[in-house]
Tab-separated table of N, CA, C and O in Angstrom:
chain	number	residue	atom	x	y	z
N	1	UNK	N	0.842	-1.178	0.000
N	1	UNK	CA	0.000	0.000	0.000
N	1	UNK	C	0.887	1.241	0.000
N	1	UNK	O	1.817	1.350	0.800
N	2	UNK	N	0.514	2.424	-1.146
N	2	UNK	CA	1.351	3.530	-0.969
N	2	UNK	C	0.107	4.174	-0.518
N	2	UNK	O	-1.048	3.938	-0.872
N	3	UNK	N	0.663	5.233	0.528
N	3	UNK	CA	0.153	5.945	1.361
N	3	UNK	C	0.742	7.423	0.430
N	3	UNK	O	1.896	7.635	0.059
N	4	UNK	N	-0.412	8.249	0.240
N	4	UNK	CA	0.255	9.524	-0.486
N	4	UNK	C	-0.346	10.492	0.412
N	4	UNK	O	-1.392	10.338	1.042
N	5	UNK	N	0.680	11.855	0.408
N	5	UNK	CA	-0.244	12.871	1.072
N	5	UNK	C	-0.003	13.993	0.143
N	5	UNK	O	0.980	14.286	-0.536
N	6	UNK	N	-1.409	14.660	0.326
N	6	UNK	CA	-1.325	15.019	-0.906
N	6	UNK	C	-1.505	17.038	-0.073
N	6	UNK	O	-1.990	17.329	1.021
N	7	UNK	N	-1.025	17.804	-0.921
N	7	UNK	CA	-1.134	19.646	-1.311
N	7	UNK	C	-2.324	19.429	-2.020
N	7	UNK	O	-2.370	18.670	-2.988
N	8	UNK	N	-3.458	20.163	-1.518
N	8	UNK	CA	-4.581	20.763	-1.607
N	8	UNK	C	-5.967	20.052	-2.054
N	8	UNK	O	-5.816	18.844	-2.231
N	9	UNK	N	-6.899	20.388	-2.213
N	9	UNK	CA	-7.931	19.975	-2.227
N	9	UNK	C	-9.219	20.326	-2.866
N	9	UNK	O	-10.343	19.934	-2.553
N	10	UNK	N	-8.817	21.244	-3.945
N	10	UNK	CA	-10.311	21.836	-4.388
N	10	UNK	C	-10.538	20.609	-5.981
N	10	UNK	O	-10.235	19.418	-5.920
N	11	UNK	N	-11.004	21.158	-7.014
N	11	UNK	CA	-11.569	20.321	-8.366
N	11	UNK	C	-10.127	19.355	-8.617
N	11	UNK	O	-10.486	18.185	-8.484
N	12	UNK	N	-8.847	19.402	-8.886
N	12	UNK	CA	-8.328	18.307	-9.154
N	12	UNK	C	-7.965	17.252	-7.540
N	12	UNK	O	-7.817	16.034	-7.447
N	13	UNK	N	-7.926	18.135	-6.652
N	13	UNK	CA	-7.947	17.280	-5.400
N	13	UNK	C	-8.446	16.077	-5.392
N	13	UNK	O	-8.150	14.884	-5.451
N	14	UNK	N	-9.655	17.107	-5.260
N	14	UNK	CA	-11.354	16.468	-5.142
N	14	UNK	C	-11.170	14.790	-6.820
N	14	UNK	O	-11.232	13.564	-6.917
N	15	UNK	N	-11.000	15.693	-7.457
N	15	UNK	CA	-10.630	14.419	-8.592
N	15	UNK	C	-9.807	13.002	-8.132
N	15	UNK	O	-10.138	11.863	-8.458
N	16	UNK	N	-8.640	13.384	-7.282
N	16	UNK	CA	-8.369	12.426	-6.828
N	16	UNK	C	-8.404	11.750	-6.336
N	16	UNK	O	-7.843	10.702	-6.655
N	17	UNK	N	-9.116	11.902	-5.179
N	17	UNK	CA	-9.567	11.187	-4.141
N	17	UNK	C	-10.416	10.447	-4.358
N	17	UNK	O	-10.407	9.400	-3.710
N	18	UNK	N	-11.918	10.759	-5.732
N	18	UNK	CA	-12.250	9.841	-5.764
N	18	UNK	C	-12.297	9.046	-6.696
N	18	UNK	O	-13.035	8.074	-6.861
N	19	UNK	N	-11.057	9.688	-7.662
N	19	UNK	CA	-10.463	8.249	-8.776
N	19	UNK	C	-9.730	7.527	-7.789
N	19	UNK	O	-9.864	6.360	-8.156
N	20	UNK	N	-8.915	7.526	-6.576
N	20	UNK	CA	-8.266	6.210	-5.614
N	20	UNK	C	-9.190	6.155	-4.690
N	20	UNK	O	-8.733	6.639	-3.655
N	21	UNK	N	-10.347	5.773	-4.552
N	21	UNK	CA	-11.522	5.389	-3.998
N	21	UNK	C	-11.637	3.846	-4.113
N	21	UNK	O	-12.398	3.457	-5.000
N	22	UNK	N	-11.080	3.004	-3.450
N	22	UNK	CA	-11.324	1.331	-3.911
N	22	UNK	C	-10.544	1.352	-4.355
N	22	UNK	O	-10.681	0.558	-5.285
N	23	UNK	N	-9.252	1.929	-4.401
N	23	UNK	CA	-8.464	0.997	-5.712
N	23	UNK	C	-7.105	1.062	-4.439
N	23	UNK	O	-6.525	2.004	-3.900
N	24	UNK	N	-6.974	-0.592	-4.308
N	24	UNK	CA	-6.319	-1.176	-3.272
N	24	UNK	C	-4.686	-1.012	-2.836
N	24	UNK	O	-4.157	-1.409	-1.798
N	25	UNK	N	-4.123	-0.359	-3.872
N	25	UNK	CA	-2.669	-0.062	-3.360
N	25	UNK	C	-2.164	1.202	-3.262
N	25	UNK	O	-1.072	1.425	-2.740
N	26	UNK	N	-3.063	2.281	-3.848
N	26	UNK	CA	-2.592	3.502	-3.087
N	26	UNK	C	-3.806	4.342	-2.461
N	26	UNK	O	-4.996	4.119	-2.684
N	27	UNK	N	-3.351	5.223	-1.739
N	27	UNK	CA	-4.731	5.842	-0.706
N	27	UNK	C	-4.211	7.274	-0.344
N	27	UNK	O	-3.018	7.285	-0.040
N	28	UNK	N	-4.988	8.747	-0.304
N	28	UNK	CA	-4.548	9.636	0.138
N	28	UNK	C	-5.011	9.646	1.980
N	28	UNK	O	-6.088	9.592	2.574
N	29	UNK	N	-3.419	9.754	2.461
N	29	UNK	CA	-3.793	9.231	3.946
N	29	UNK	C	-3.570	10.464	5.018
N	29	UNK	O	-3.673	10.399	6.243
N	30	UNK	N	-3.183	11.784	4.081
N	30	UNK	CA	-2.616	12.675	4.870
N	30	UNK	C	-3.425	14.073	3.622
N	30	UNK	O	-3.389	13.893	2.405
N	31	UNK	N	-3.974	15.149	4.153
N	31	UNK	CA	-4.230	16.642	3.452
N	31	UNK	C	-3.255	17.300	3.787
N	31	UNK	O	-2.678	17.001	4.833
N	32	UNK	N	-2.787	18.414	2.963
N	32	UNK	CA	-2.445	20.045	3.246
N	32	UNK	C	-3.237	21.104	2.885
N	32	UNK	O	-3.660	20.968	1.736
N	33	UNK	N	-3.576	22.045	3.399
N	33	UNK	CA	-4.571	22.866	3.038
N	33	UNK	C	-4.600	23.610	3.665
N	33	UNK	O	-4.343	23.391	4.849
N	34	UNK	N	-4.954	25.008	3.185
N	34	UNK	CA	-5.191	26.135	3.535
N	34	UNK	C	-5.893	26.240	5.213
N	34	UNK	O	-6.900	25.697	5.666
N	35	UNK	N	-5.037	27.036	5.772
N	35	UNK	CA	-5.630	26.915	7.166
N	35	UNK	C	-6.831	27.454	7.395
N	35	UNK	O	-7.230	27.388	8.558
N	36	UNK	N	-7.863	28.231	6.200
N	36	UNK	CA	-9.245	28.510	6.464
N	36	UNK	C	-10.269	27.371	5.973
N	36	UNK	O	-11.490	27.405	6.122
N	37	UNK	N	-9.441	26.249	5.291
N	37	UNK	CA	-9.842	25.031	4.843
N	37	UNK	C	-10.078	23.940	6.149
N	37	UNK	O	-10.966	23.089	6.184
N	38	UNK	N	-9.281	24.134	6.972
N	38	UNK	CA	-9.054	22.589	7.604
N	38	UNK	C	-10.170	22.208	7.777
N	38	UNK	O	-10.653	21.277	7.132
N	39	UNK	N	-10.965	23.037	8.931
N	39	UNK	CA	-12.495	22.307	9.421
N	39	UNK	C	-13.253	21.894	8.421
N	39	UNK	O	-13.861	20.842	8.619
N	40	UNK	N	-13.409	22.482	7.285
N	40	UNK	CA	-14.534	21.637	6.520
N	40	UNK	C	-13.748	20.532	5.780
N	40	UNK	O	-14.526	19.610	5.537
N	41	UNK	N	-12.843	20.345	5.453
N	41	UNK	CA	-12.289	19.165	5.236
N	41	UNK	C	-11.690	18.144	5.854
N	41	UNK	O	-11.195	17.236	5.186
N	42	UNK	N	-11.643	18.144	7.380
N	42	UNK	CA	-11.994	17.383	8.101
N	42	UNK	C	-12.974	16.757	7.640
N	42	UNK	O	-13.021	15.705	7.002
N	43	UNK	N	-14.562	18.151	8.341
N	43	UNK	CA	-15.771	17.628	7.819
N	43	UNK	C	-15.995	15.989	6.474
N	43	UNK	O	-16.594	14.915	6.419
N	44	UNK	N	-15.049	16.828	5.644
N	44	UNK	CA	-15.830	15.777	4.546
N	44	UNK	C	-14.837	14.615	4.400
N	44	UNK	O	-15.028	13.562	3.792
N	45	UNK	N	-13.980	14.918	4.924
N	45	UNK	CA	-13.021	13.558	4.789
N	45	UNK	C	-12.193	12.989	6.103
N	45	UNK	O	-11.001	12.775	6.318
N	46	UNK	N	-13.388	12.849	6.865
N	46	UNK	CA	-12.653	12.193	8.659
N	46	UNK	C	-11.632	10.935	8.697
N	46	UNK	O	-11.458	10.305	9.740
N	47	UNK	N	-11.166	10.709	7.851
N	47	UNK	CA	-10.486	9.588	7.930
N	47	UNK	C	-8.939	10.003	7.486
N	47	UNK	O	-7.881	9.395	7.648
N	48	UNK	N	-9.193	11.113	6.945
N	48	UNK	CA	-7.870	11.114	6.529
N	48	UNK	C	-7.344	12.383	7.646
N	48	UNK	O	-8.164	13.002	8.324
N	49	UNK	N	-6.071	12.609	7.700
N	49	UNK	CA	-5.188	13.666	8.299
N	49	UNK	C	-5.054	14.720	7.750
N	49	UNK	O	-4.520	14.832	6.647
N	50	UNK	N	-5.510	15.663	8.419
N	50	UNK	CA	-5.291	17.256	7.924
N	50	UNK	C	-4.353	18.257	8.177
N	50	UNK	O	-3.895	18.249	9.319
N	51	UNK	N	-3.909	19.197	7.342
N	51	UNK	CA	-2.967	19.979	8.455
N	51	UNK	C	-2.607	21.079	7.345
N	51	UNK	O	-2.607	20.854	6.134
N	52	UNK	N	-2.236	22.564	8.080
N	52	UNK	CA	-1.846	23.243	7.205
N	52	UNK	C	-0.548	23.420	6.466
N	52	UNK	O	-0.549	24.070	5.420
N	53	UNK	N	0.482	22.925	6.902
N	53	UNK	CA	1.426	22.466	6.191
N	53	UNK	C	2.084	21.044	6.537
N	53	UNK	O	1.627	20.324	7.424
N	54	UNK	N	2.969	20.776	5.917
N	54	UNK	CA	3.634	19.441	5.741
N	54	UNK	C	4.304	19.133	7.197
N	54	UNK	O	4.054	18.047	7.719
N	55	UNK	N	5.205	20.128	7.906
N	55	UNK	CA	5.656	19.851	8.907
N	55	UNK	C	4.602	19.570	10.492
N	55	UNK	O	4.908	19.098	11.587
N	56	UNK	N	3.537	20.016	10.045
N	56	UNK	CA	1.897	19.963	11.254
N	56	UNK	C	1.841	18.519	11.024
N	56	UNK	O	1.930	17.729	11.964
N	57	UNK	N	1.691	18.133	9.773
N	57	UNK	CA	0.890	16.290	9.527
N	57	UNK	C	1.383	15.966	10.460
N	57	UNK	O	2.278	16.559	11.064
N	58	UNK	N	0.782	14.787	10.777
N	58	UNK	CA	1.105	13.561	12.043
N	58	UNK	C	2.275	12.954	11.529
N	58	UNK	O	3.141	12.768	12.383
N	59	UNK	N	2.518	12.635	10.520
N	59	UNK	CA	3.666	11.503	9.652
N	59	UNK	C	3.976	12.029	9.056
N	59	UNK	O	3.284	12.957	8.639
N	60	UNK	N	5.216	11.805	8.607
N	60	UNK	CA	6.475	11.807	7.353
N	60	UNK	C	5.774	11.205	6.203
N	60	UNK	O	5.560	10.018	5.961
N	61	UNK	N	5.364	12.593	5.344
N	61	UNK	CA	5.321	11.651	4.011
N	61	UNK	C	5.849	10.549	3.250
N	61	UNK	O	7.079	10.503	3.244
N	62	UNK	N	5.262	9.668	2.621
N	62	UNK	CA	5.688	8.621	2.096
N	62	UNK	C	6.429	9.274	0.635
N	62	UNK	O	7.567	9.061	0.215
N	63	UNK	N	5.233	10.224	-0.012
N	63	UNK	CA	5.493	10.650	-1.001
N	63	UNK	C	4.012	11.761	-0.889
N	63	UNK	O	2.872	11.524	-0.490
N	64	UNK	N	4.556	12.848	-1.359
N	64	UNK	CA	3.568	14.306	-1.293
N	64	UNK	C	3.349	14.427	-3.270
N	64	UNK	O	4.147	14.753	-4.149
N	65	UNK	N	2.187	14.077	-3.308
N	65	UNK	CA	1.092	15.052	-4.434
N	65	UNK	C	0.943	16.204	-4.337
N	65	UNK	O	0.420	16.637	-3.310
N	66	UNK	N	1.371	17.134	-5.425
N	66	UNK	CA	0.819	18.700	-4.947
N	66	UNK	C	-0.242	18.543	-6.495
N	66	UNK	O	-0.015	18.039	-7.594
N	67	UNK	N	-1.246	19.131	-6.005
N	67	UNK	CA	-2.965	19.619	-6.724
N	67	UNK	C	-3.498	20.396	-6.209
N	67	UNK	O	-4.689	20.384	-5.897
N	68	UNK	N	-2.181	21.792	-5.891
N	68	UNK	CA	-2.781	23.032	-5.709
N	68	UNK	C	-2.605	24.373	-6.451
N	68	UNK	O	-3.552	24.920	-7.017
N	69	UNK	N	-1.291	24.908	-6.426
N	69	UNK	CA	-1.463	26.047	-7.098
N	69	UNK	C	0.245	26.023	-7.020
N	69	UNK	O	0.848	25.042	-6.584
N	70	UNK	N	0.850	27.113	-7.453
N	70	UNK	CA	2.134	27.752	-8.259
N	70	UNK	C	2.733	28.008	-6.649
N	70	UNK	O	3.769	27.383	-6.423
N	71	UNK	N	2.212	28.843	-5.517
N	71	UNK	CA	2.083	29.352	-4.310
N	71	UNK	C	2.539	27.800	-3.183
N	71	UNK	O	3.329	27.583	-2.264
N	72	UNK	N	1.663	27.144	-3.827
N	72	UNK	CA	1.984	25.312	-2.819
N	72	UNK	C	2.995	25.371	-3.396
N	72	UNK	O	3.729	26.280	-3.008
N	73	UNK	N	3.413	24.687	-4.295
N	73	UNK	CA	4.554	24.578	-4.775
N	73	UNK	C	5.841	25.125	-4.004
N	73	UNK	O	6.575	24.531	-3.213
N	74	UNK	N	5.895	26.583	-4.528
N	74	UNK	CA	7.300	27.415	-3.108
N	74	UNK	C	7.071	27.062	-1.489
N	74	UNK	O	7.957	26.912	-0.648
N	75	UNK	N	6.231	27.011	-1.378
N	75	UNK	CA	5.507	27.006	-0.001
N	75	UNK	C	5.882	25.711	0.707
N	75	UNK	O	6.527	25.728	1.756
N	76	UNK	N	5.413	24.423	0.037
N	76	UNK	CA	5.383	23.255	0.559
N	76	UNK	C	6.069	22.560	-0.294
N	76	UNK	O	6.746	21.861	0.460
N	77	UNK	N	6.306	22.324	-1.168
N	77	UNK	CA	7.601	21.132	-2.427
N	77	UNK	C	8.874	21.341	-2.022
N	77	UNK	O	9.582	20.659	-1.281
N	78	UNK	N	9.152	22.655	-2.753
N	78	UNK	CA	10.102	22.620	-2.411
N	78	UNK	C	10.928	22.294	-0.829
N	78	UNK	O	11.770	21.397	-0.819
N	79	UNK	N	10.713	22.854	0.111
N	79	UNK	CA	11.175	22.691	1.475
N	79	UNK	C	10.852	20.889	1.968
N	79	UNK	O	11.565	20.385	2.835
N	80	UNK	N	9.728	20.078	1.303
N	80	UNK	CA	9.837	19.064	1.120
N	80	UNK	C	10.973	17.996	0.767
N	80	UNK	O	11.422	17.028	1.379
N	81	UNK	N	11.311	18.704	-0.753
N	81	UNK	CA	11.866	18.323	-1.234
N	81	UNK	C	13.439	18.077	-0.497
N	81	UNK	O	14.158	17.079	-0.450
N	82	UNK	N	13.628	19.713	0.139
N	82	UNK	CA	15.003	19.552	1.046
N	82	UNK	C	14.663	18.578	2.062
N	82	UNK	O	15.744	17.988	2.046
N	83	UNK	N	14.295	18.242	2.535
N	83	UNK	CA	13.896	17.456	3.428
N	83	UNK	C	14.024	15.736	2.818
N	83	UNK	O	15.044	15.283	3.338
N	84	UNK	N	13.737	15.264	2.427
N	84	UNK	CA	14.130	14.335	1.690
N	84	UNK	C	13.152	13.319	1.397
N	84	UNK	O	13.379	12.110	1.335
N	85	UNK	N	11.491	14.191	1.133
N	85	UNK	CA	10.712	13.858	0.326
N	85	UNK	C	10.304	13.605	-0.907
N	85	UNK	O	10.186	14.749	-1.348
N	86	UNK	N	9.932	12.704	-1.981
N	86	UNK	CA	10.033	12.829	-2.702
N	86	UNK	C	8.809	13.009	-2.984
N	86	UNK	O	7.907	12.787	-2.177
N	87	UNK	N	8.608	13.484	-4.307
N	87	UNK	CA	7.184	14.404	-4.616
N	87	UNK	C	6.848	14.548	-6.014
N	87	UNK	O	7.574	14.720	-6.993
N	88	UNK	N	5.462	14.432	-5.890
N	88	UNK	CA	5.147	14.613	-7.651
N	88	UNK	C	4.178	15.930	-7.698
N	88	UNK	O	3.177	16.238	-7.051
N	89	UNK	N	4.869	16.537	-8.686
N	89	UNK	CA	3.898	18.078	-9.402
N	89	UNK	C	2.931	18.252	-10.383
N	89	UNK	O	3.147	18.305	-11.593
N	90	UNK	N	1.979	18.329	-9.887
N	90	UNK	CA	1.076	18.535	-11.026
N	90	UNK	C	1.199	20.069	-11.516
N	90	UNK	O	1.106	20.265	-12.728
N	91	UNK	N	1.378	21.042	-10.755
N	91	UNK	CA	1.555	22.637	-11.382
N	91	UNK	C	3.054	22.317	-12.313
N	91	UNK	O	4.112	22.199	-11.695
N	92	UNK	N	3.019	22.199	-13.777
N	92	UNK	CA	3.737	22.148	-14.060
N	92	UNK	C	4.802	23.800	-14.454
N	92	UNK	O	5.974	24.158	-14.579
N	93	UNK	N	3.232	24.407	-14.517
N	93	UNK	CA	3.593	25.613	-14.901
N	93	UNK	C	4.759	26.351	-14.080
N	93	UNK	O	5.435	27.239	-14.599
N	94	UNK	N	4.930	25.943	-12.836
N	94	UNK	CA	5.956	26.540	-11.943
N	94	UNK	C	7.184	26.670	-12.496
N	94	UNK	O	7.937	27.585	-12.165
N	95	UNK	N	7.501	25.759	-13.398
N	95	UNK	CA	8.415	25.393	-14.001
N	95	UNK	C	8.538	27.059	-15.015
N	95	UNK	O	9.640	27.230	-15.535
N	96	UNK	N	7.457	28.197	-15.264
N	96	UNK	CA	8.099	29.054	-16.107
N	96	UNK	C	8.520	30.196	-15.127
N	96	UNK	O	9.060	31.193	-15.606
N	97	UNK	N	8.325	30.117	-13.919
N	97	UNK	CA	9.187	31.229	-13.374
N	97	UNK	C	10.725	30.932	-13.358
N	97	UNK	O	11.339	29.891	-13.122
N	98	UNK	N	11.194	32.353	-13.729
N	98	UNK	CA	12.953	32.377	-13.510
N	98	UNK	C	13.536	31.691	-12.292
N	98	UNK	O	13.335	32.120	-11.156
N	99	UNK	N	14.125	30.819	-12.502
N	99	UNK	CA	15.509	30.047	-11.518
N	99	UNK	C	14.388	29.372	-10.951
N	99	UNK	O	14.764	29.157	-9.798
N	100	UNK	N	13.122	28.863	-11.080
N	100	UNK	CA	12.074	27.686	-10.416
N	100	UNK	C	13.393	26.330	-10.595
N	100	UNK	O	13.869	25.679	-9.665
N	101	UNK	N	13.673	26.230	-11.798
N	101	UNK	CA	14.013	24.370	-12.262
N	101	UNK	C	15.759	24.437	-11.602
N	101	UNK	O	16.307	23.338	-11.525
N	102	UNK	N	16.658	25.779	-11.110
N	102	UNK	CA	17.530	25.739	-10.571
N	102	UNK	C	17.041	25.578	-8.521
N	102	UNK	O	17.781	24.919	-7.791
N	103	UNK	N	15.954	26.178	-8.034
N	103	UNK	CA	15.851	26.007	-7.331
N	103	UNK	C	15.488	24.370	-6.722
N	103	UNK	O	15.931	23.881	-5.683
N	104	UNK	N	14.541	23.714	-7.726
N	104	UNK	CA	14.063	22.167	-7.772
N	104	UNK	C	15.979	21.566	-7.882
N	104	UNK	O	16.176	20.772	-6.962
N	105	UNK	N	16.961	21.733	-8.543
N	105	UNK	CA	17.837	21.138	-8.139
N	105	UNK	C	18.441	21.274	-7.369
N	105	UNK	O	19.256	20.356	-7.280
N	106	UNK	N	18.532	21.977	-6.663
N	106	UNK	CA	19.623	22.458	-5.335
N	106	UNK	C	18.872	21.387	-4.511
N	106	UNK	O	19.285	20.333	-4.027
N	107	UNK	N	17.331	22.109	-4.486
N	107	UNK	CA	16.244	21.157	-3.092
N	107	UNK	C	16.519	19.617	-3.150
N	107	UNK	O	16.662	18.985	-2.103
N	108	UNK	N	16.583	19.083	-4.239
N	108	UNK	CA	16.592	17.811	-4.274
N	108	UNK	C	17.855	17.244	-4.247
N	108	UNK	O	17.947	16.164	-3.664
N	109	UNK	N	18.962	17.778	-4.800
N	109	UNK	CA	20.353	17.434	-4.110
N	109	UNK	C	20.442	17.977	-2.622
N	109	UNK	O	20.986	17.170	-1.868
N	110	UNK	N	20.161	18.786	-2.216
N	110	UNK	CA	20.133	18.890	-0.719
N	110	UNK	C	19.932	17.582	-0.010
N	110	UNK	O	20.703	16.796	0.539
N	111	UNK	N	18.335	17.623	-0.254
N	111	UNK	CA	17.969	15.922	0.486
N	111	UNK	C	17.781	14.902	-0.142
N	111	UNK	O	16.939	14.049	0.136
N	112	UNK	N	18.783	14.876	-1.341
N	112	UNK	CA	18.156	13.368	-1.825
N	112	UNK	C	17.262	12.805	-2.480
N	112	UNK	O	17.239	11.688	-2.996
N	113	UNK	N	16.405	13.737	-2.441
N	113	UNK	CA	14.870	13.425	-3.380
N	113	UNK	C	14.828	13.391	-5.150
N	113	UNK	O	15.624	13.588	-6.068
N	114	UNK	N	13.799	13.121	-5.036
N	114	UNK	CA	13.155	13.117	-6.538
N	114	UNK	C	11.559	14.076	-6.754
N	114	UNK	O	10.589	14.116	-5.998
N	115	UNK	N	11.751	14.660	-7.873
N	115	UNK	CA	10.512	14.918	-8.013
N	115	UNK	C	10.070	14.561	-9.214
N	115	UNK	O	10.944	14.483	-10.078
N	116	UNK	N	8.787	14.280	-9.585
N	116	UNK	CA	8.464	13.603	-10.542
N	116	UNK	C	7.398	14.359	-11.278
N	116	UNK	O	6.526	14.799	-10.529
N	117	UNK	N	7.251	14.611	-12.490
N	117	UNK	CA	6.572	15.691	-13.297
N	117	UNK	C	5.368	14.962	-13.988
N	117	UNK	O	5.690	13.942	-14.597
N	118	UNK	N	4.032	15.300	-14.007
N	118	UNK	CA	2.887	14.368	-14.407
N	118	UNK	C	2.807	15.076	-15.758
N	118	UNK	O	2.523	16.270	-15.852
N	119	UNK	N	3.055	14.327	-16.742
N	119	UNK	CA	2.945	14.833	-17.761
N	119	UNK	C	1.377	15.059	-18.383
N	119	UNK	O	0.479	14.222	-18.294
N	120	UNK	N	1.290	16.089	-18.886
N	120	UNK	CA	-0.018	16.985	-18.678
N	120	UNK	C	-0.648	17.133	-17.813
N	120	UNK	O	-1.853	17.232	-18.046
N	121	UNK	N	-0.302	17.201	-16.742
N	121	UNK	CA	-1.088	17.995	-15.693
N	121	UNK	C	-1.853	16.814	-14.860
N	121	UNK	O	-1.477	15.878	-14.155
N	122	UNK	N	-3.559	17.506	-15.446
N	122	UNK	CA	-4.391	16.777	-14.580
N	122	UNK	C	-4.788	15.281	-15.499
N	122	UNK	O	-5.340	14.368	-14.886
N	123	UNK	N	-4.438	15.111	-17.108
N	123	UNK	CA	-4.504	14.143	-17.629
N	123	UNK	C	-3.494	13.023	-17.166
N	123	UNK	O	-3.611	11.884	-17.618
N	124	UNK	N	-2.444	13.366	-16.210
N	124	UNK	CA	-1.148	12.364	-16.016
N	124	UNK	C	-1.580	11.778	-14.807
N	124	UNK	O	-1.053	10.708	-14.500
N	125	UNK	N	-2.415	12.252	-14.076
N	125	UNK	CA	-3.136	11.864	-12.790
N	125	UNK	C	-3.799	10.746	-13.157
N	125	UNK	O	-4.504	10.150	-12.343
């Protein structure tokens, strides 16, 4: 079983969770989300772990999904990434700000990681 935790939660979130609905080897077991988010997503998803950033979760990611915005990305990947998470991006677009794809290598030689790029977006999901 891969256990994923996943950056954010609105229409492709929401997409995910319930395309891995029943399907037996991976599961989103951990949220990140906006701290005016938490309570209602508790609300709708009590089983899983909430928190406003990565270092709040209860557990060490196995591996972090981001399906939020350009903002998650700086915010929560990267510093992930130093950390020695490995992580897959769906904002691919991050990739057109200046020194983004120099900053993704430093982070990931820092700790070791990988990040992994879904090719087209929300179709690679």
């Amino acid at each position: 079983m891969l256990d994923v935790t996943m950056i954010g939660c609105g229409t492709v979130g929401h997409g995910v969770i319930d395309a891995l609905r029943g399907a037996g080897d991976v599961r989103i077991r951990q949220l990140v989300v906006n701290p005016d988010q938490i309570d209602a997503t508790h609300r709708e998803f009590p089983g899983i772990a909430i928190a406003a950033s990565v270092e709040a979760l209860p557990e060490r990611p196995a591996v972090l999904l981001e399906c939020a915005s350009r903002e998650a990305v700086t915010e929560h990947v990267l510093p992930a990434l130093r950390r020695g998470i490995d992580c897959v991006l769906c904002t691919i677009s991050a990739f057109a700000e200046r020194g983004f794809a120099e900053a993704v290598d430093a982070a990931t030689r820092a700790g070791g990681s990988h990040l992994h790029l879904l090719a087209g977006a929300v179709g690679g999901i």
